[in-house]
Amino acid sequence: MRHLRDIGLTLAALTAAGCATAPPPLPRPATTHPCDTCLPGVINFAKVSPTLWRGAQPSREGFQALEKAGVTTVINLRIGEDNSDEPLLAGTGLRYIQIPMKAWSPDAGQLKQFLQEVENVRRQGHGAVFVHCQQGRDRTGYSVAAYRMVMEGWTADQAIAEMFDFRFNRIWRGNPGFLRKLDTATLKPSADR
């Protein structure tokens, strides 16, 4: 008899737990959305934060528009000297940094360098950083996702959702998993650089 009572109590508890309402999902932070017409010469553009802007490879006109809008530093994530922005930056006062990254193989060391450069500009109060790759979606996507997670406290799923909003190419299937495993504490920029 006692055994039947225990089974009955267990079933009642499980039924009650199943009927309980699940907590509401965490609200997704306000995100940016890609804009192809916001600045001339820059597609897939958005302001991620006051310090960090993103987009595809700008034209010469695009770099001039970015500088006029308040960008002081450009970080190019494309690989190879043939992909340097230096010829297009001629005549601007934009500081140029190239951190070559592979779309299919994120590297935590390169992401740390990227985050440190963005943080240096923020601390110095010297305008905004514009980060880009060729299309502003894959290398730029996972770099901005890491920024959201490390600097703004977003969850990996929130950052990955925004990454896909910016036309992230689904053939790079390993990148969301890389971001989910990312040790954000080790990527925090240091204060002394």
PDB file of C-alpha atoms in Angstrom:
ATOM      1  CA  MET A   1       0.000   0.000   0.000  1.00  0.00           C
ATOM      2  CA  ARG A   2       2.810   2.376   0.908  1.00  0.00           C
ATOM      3  CA  HIS A   3       4.436   1.578  -2.441  1.00  0.00           C
ATOM      4  CA  LEU A   4       1.273   2.617  -4.320  1.00  0.00           C
ATOM      5  CA  ARG A   5       1.072   5.845  -2.305  1.00  0.00           C
ATOM      6  CA  ASP A   6       4.700   6.702  -3.233  1.00  0.00           C
ATOM      7  CA  ILE A   7       3.990   6.039  -6.896  1.00  0.00           C
ATOM      8  CA  GLY A   8       0.865   8.210  -6.694  1.00  0.00           C
ATOM      9  CA  LEU A   9       2.777  11.070  -5.070  1.00  0.00           C
ATOM     10  CA  THR A  10       5.536  10.808  -7.671  1.00  0.00           C
ATOM     11  CA  LEU A  11       3.016  10.896 -10.523  1.00  0.00           C
ATOM     12  CA  ALA A  12       1.235  13.870  -8.961  1.00  0.00           C
ATOM     13  CA  ALA A  13       4.533  15.759  -8.625  1.00  0.00           C
ATOM     14  CA  LEU A  14       5.530  14.998 -12.215  1.00  0.00           C
ATOM     15  CA  THR A  15       2.106  16.061 -13.495  1.00  0.00           C
ATOM     16  CA  ALA A  16       2.285  19.325 -11.570  1.00  0.00           C
ATOM     17  CA  ALA A  17       5.798  20.005 -12.855  1.00  0.00           C
ATOM     18  CA  GLY A  18       4.671  19.324 -16.417  1.00  0.00           C
ATOM     19  CA  CYS A  19       1.780  21.773 -16.078  1.00  0.00           C
ATOM     20  CA  ALA A  20       3.945  24.545 -14.678  1.00  0.00           C
ATOM     21  CA  THR A  21       4.663  27.332 -17.087  1.00  0.00           C
ATOM     22  CA  ALA A  22       8.210  27.563 -18.329  1.00  0.00           C
ATOM     23  CA  PRO A  23      10.033  30.772 -17.544  1.00  0.00           C
ATOM     24  CA  PRO A  24       9.883  33.226 -20.419  1.00  0.00           C
ATOM     25  CA  PRO A  25      12.887  33.146 -22.746  1.00  0.00           C
ATOM     26  CA  LEU A  26      15.549  35.735 -22.150  1.00  0.00           C
ATOM     27  CA  PRO A  27      14.828  38.791 -24.245  1.00  0.00           C
ATOM     28  CA  ARG A  28      17.249  39.224 -27.099  1.00  0.00           C
ATOM     29  CA  PRO A  29      19.260  42.415 -26.728  1.00  0.00           C
ATOM     30  CA  ALA A  30      18.562  45.163 -29.200  1.00  0.00           C
ATOM     31  CA  THR A  31      20.414  44.267 -32.343  1.00  0.00           C
ATOM     32  CA  THR A  32      21.544  46.095 -35.356  1.00  0.00           C
ATOM     33  CA  HIS A  33      20.335  45.228 -38.819  1.00  0.00           C
ATOM     34  CA  PRO A  34      22.288  45.300 -42.079  1.00  0.00           C
ATOM     35  CA  CYS A  35      21.844  48.378 -44.219  1.00  0.00           C
ATOM     36  CA  ASP A  36      22.986  48.571 -47.829  1.00  0.00           C
ATOM     37  CA  THR A  37      22.077  52.241 -48.343  1.00  0.00           C
ATOM     38  CA  CYS A  38      23.067  53.961 -45.083  1.00  0.00           C
ATOM     39  CA  LEU A  39      26.512  55.068 -46.242  1.00  0.00           C
ATOM     40  CA  PRO A  40      27.589  55.427 -49.869  1.00  0.00           C
ATOM     41  CA  GLY A  41      30.167  52.808 -50.821  1.00  0.00           C
ATOM     42  CA  VAL A  42      29.496  50.492 -47.838  1.00  0.00           C
ATOM     43  CA  ILE A  43      27.033  47.583 -47.865  1.00  0.00           C
ATOM     44  CA  ASN A  44      25.942  45.253 -45.041  1.00  0.00           C
ATOM     45  CA  PHE A  45      26.657  48.219 -42.770  1.00  0.00           C
ATOM     46  CA  ALA A  46      25.650  48.741 -39.149  1.00  0.00           C
ATOM     47  CA  LYS A  47      26.714  50.520 -35.998  1.00  0.00           C
ATOM     48  CA  VAL A  48      27.281  47.749 -33.457  1.00  0.00           C
ATOM     49  CA  SER A  49      28.093  50.221 -30.677  1.00  0.00           C
ATOM     50  CA  PRO A  50      29.324  53.808 -30.502  1.00  0.00           C
ATOM     51  CA  THR A  51      32.867  52.416 -30.809  1.00  0.00           C
ATOM     52  CA  LEU A  52      32.394  49.554 -33.290  1.00  0.00           C
ATOM     53  CA  TRP A  53      30.871  49.701 -36.761  1.00  0.00           C
ATOM     54  CA  ARG A  54      30.771  46.882 -39.297  1.00  0.00           C
ATOM     55  CA  GLY A  55      30.269  46.230 -42.995  1.00  0.00           C
ATOM     56  CA  ALA A  56      31.562  44.827 -46.256  1.00  0.00           C
ATOM     57  CA  GLN A  57      34.669  45.962 -48.140  1.00  0.00           C
ATOM     58  CA  PRO A  58      34.197  49.703 -48.692  1.00  0.00           C
ATOM     59  CA  SER A  59      34.976  51.520 -51.904  1.00  0.00           C
ATOM     60  CA  ARG A  60      37.188  54.634 -51.848  1.00  0.00           C
ATOM     61  CA  GLU A  61      33.975  56.665 -51.516  1.00  0.00           C
ATOM     62  CA  GLY A  62      32.920  54.383 -48.658  1.00  0.00           C
ATOM     63  CA  PHE A  63      36.118  55.033 -46.696  1.00  0.00           C
ATOM     64  CA  GLN A  64      35.663  58.770 -47.162  1.00  0.00           C
ATOM     65  CA  ALA A  65      32.044  58.516 -45.954  1.00  0.00           C
ATOM     66  CA  LEU A  66      33.138  56.470 -42.919  1.00  0.00           C
ATOM     67  CA  GLU A  67      35.773  59.038 -41.983  1.00  0.00           C
ATOM     68  CA  LYS A  68      33.290  61.877 -42.374  1.00  0.00           C
ATOM     69  CA  ALA A  69      30.818  59.977 -40.138  1.00  0.00           C
ATOM     70  CA  GLY A  70      33.362  59.596 -37.311  1.00  0.00           C
ATOM     71  CA  VAL A  71      35.405  56.464 -37.979  1.00  0.00           C
ATOM     72  CA  THR A  72      39.090  56.885 -37.138  1.00  0.00           C
ATOM     73  CA  THR A  73      40.360  53.292 -37.398  1.00  0.00           C
ATOM     74  CA  VAL A  74      39.758  50.572 -39.992  1.00  0.00           C
ATOM     75  CA  ILE A  75      40.329  46.892 -39.222  1.00  0.00           C
ATOM     76  CA  ASN A  76      40.514  44.721 -42.330  1.00  0.00           C
ATOM     77  CA  LEU A  77      40.053  40.983 -41.701  1.00  0.00           C
ATOM     78  CA  ARG A  78      40.868  39.925 -45.268  1.00  0.00           C
ATOM     79  CA  ILE A  79      43.908  37.769 -46.049  1.00  0.00           C
ATOM     80  CA  GLY A  80      46.763  38.771 -48.354  1.00  0.00           C
ATOM     81  CA  GLU A  81      48.531  41.871 -49.546  1.00  0.00           C
ATOM     82  CA  ASP A  82      46.259  41.989 -52.592  1.00  0.00           C
ATOM     83  CA  ASN A  83      43.399  42.692 -50.195  1.00  0.00           C
ATOM     84  CA  SER A  84      45.042  45.638 -48.455  1.00  0.00           C
ATOM     85  CA  ASP A  85      42.937  48.761 -48.023  1.00  0.00           C
ATOM     86  CA  GLU A  86      45.933  51.079 -48.212  1.00  0.00           C
ATOM     87  CA  PRO A  87      45.392  52.188 -51.848  1.00  0.00           C
ATOM     88  CA  LEU A  88      41.739  53.012 -51.086  1.00  0.00           C
ATOM     89  CA  LEU A  89      42.662  54.893 -47.901  1.00  0.00           C
ATOM     90  CA  ALA A  90      44.944  57.346 -49.711  1.00  0.00           C
ATOM     91  CA  GLY A  91      43.923  60.882 -48.868  1.00  0.00           C
ATOM     92  CA  THR A  92      42.128  59.942 -45.655  1.00  0.00           C
ATOM     93  CA  GLY A  93      43.374  60.222 -42.096  1.00  0.00           C
ATOM     94  CA  LEU A  94      42.128  56.749 -41.209  1.00  0.00           C
ATOM     95  CA  ARG A  95      44.398  54.508 -39.137  1.00  0.00           C
ATOM     96  CA  TYR A  96      44.716  51.084 -40.776  1.00  0.00           C
ATOM     97  CA  ILE A  97      45.086  47.667 -39.133  1.00  0.00           C
ATOM     98  CA  GLN A  98      45.015  44.334 -40.945  1.00  0.00           C
ATOM     99  CA  ILE A  99      44.252  41.184 -38.924  1.00  0.00           C
ATOM    100  CA  PRO A 100      44.039  38.425 -41.557  1.00  0.00           C
ATOM    101  CA  MET A 101      41.421  35.831 -40.613  1.00  0.00           C
ATOM    102  CA  LYS A 102      40.000  32.785 -42.357  1.00  0.00           C
ATOM    103  CA  ALA A 103      36.222  32.621 -42.750  1.00  0.00           C
ATOM    104  CA  TRP A 104      36.204  28.895 -42.039  1.00  0.00           C
ATOM    105  CA  SER A 105      38.620  28.826 -39.114  1.00  0.00           C
ATOM    106  CA  PRO A 106      38.163  31.374 -36.311  1.00  0.00           C
ATOM    107  CA  ASP A 107      41.226  31.861 -34.119  1.00  0.00           C
ATOM    108  CA  ALA A 108      40.917  32.994 -30.494  1.00  0.00           C
ATOM    109  CA  GLY A 109      44.285  34.789 -30.638  1.00  0.00           C
ATOM    110  CA  GLN A 110      43.187  36.884 -33.615  1.00  0.00           C
ATOM    111  CA  LEU A 111      39.872  37.653 -31.931  1.00  0.00           C
ATOM    112  CA  LYS A 112      41.739  38.804 -28.823  1.00  0.00           C
ATOM    113  CA  GLN A 113      43.868  41.126 -30.979  1.00  0.00           C
ATOM    114  CA  PHE A 114      40.723  42.494 -32.646  1.00  0.00           C
ATOM    115  CA  LEU A 115      38.988  43.105 -29.307  1.00  0.00           C
ATOM    116  CA  GLN A 116      42.109  44.770 -27.896  1.00  0.00           C
ATOM    117  CA  GLU A 117      42.297  47.188 -30.850  1.00  0.00           C
ATOM    118  CA  VAL A 118      38.620  48.123 -30.475  1.00  0.00           C
ATOM    119  CA  GLU A 119      39.063  48.627 -26.730  1.00  0.00           C
ATOM    120  CA  ASN A 120      42.169  50.785 -27.242  1.00  0.00           C
ATOM    121  CA  VAL A 121      40.209  53.155 -29.486  1.00  0.00           C
ATOM    122  CA  ARG A 122      37.304  53.237 -27.011  1.00  0.00           C
ATOM    123  CA  ARG A 123      39.586  54.066 -24.061  1.00  0.00           C
ATOM    124  CA  GLN A 124      41.359  56.802 -25.969  1.00  0.00           C
ATOM    125  CA  GLY A 125      38.062  58.312 -27.088  1.00  0.00           C
ATOM    126  CA  HIS A 126      39.250  58.483 -30.692  1.00  0.00           C
ATOM    127  CA  GLY A 127      36.094  57.960 -32.717  1.00  0.00           C
ATOM    128  CA  ALA A 128      34.878  54.611 -33.975  1.00  0.00           C
ATOM    129  CA  VAL A 129      36.439  51.470 -35.428  1.00  0.00           C
ATOM    130  CA  PHE A 130      35.093  50.079 -38.693  1.00  0.00           C
ATOM    131  CA  VAL A 131      35.685  46.331 -39.154  1.00  0.00           C
ATOM    132  CA  HIS A 132      35.197  44.556 -42.459  1.00  0.00           C
ATOM    133  CA  CYS A 133      35.998  41.520 -44.534  1.00  0.00           C
ATOM    134  CA  GLN A 134      35.013  41.078 -48.165  1.00  0.00           C
ATOM    135  CA  GLN A 135      31.253  40.819 -47.678  1.00  0.00           C
ATOM    136  CA  GLY A 136      30.935  41.869 -44.042  1.00  0.00           C
ATOM    137  CA  ARG A 137      29.273  38.666 -42.996  1.00  0.00           C
ATOM    138  CA  ASP A 138      31.577  35.731 -42.152  1.00  0.00           C
ATOM    139  CA  ARG A 139      34.860  36.936 -40.596  1.00  0.00           C
ATOM    140  CA  THR A 140      33.189  40.176 -39.588  1.00  0.00           C
ATOM    141  CA  GLY A 141      30.216  38.176 -38.311  1.00  0.00           C
ATOM    142  CA  TYR A 142      32.116  35.971 -35.907  1.00  0.00           C
ATOM    143  CA  SER A 143      34.362  38.857 -34.808  1.00  0.00           C
ATOM    144  CA  VAL A 144      31.345  41.001 -33.925  1.00  0.00           C
ATOM    145  CA  ALA A 145      29.703  37.992 -32.244  1.00  0.00           C
ATOM    146  CA  ALA A 146      32.810  37.625 -30.059  1.00  0.00           C
ATOM    147  CA  TYR A 147      32.635  41.371 -29.284  1.00  0.00           C
ATOM    148  CA  ARG A 148      29.000  41.024 -28.244  1.00  0.00           C
ATOM    149  CA  MET A 149      29.828  38.093 -25.964  1.00  0.00           C
ATOM    150  CA  VAL A 150      33.061  39.418 -24.423  1.00  0.00           C
ATOM    151  CA  MET A 151      32.363  43.140 -24.211  1.00  0.00           C
ATOM    152  CA  GLU A 152      28.569  43.279 -23.911  1.00  0.00           C
ATOM    153  CA  GLY A 153      27.760  40.054 -22.068  1.00  0.00           C
ATOM    154  CA  TRP A 154      25.552  38.520 -24.742  1.00  0.00           C
ATOM    155  CA  THR A 155      25.005  34.777 -24.726  1.00  0.00           C
ATOM    156  CA  ALA A 156      26.503  32.767 -27.559  1.00  0.00           C
ATOM    157  CA  ASP A 157      23.023  32.063 -28.934  1.00  0.00           C
ATOM    158  CA  GLN A 158      22.111  35.765 -28.970  1.00  0.00           C
ATOM    159  CA  ALA A 159      25.359  36.682 -30.742  1.00  0.00           C
ATOM    160  CA  ILE A 160      25.005  33.830 -33.232  1.00  0.00           C
ATOM    161  CA  ALA A 161      21.425  34.860 -34.055  1.00  0.00           C
ATOM    162  CA  GLU A 162      22.630  38.366 -34.897  1.00  0.00           C
ATOM    163  CA  MET A 163      25.519  36.899 -36.906  1.00  0.00           C
ATOM    164  CA  PHE A 164      23.004  35.065 -39.097  1.00  0.00           C
ATOM    165  CA  ASP A 165      20.922  38.260 -39.430  1.00  0.00           C
ATOM    166  CA  PHE A 166      23.936  39.749 -41.230  1.00  0.00           C
ATOM    167  CA  ARG A 167      23.856  37.095 -43.958  1.00  0.00           C
ATOM    168  CA  PHE A 168      26.410  34.769 -42.352  1.00  0.00           C
ATOM    169  CA  ASN A 169      27.194  31.946 -44.773  1.00  0.00           C
ATOM    170  CA  ARG A 170      25.857  28.660 -43.425  1.00  0.00           C
ATOM    171  CA  ILE A 171      28.614  26.648 -45.129  1.00  0.00           C
ATOM    172  CA  TRP A 172      30.899  27.623 -42.224  1.00  0.00           C
ATOM    173  CA  ARG A 173      29.033  25.208 -39.948  1.00  0.00           C
ATOM    174  CA  GLY A 174      31.808  25.023 -37.356  1.00  0.00           C
ATOM    175  CA  ASN A 175      31.805  28.717 -36.486  1.00  0.00           C
ATOM    176  CA  PRO A 176      28.672  28.753 -34.284  1.00  0.00           C
ATOM    177  CA  GLY A 177      30.115  25.805 -32.335  1.00  0.00           C
ATOM    178  CA  PHE A 178      33.402  27.673 -31.969  1.00  0.00           C
ATOM    179  CA  LEU A 179      31.533  30.645 -30.506  1.00  0.00           C
ATOM    180  CA  ARG A 180      29.537  28.455 -28.115  1.00  0.00           C
ATOM    181  CA  LYS A 181      32.807  27.038 -26.722  1.00  0.00           C
ATOM    182  CA  LEU A 182      34.627  30.384 -26.632  1.00  0.00           C
ATOM    183  CA  ASP A 183      36.244  31.187 -23.280  1.00  0.00           C
ATOM    184  CA  THR A 184      35.192  34.825 -23.129  1.00  0.00           C
ATOM    185  CA  ALA A 185      37.165  35.516 -19.932  1.00  0.00           C
ATOM    186  CA  THR A 186      40.474  34.909 -21.723  1.00  0.00           C
ATOM    187  CA  LEU A 187      39.547  37.324 -24.518  1.00  0.00           C
ATOM    188  CA  LYS A 188      38.917  40.357 -22.303  1.00  0.00           C
ATOM    189  CA  PRO A 189      41.177  43.196 -23.449  1.00  0.00           C
ATOM    190  CA  SER A 190      43.827  44.258 -20.990  1.00  0.00           C
ATOM    191  CA  ALA A 191      43.822  47.739 -19.494  1.00  0.00           C
ATOM    192  CA  ASP A 192      47.530  48.337 -19.979  1.00  0.00           C
ATOM    193  CA  ARG A 193      47.785  48.239 -23.760  1.00  0.00           C
TER     194      ARG A 193
END
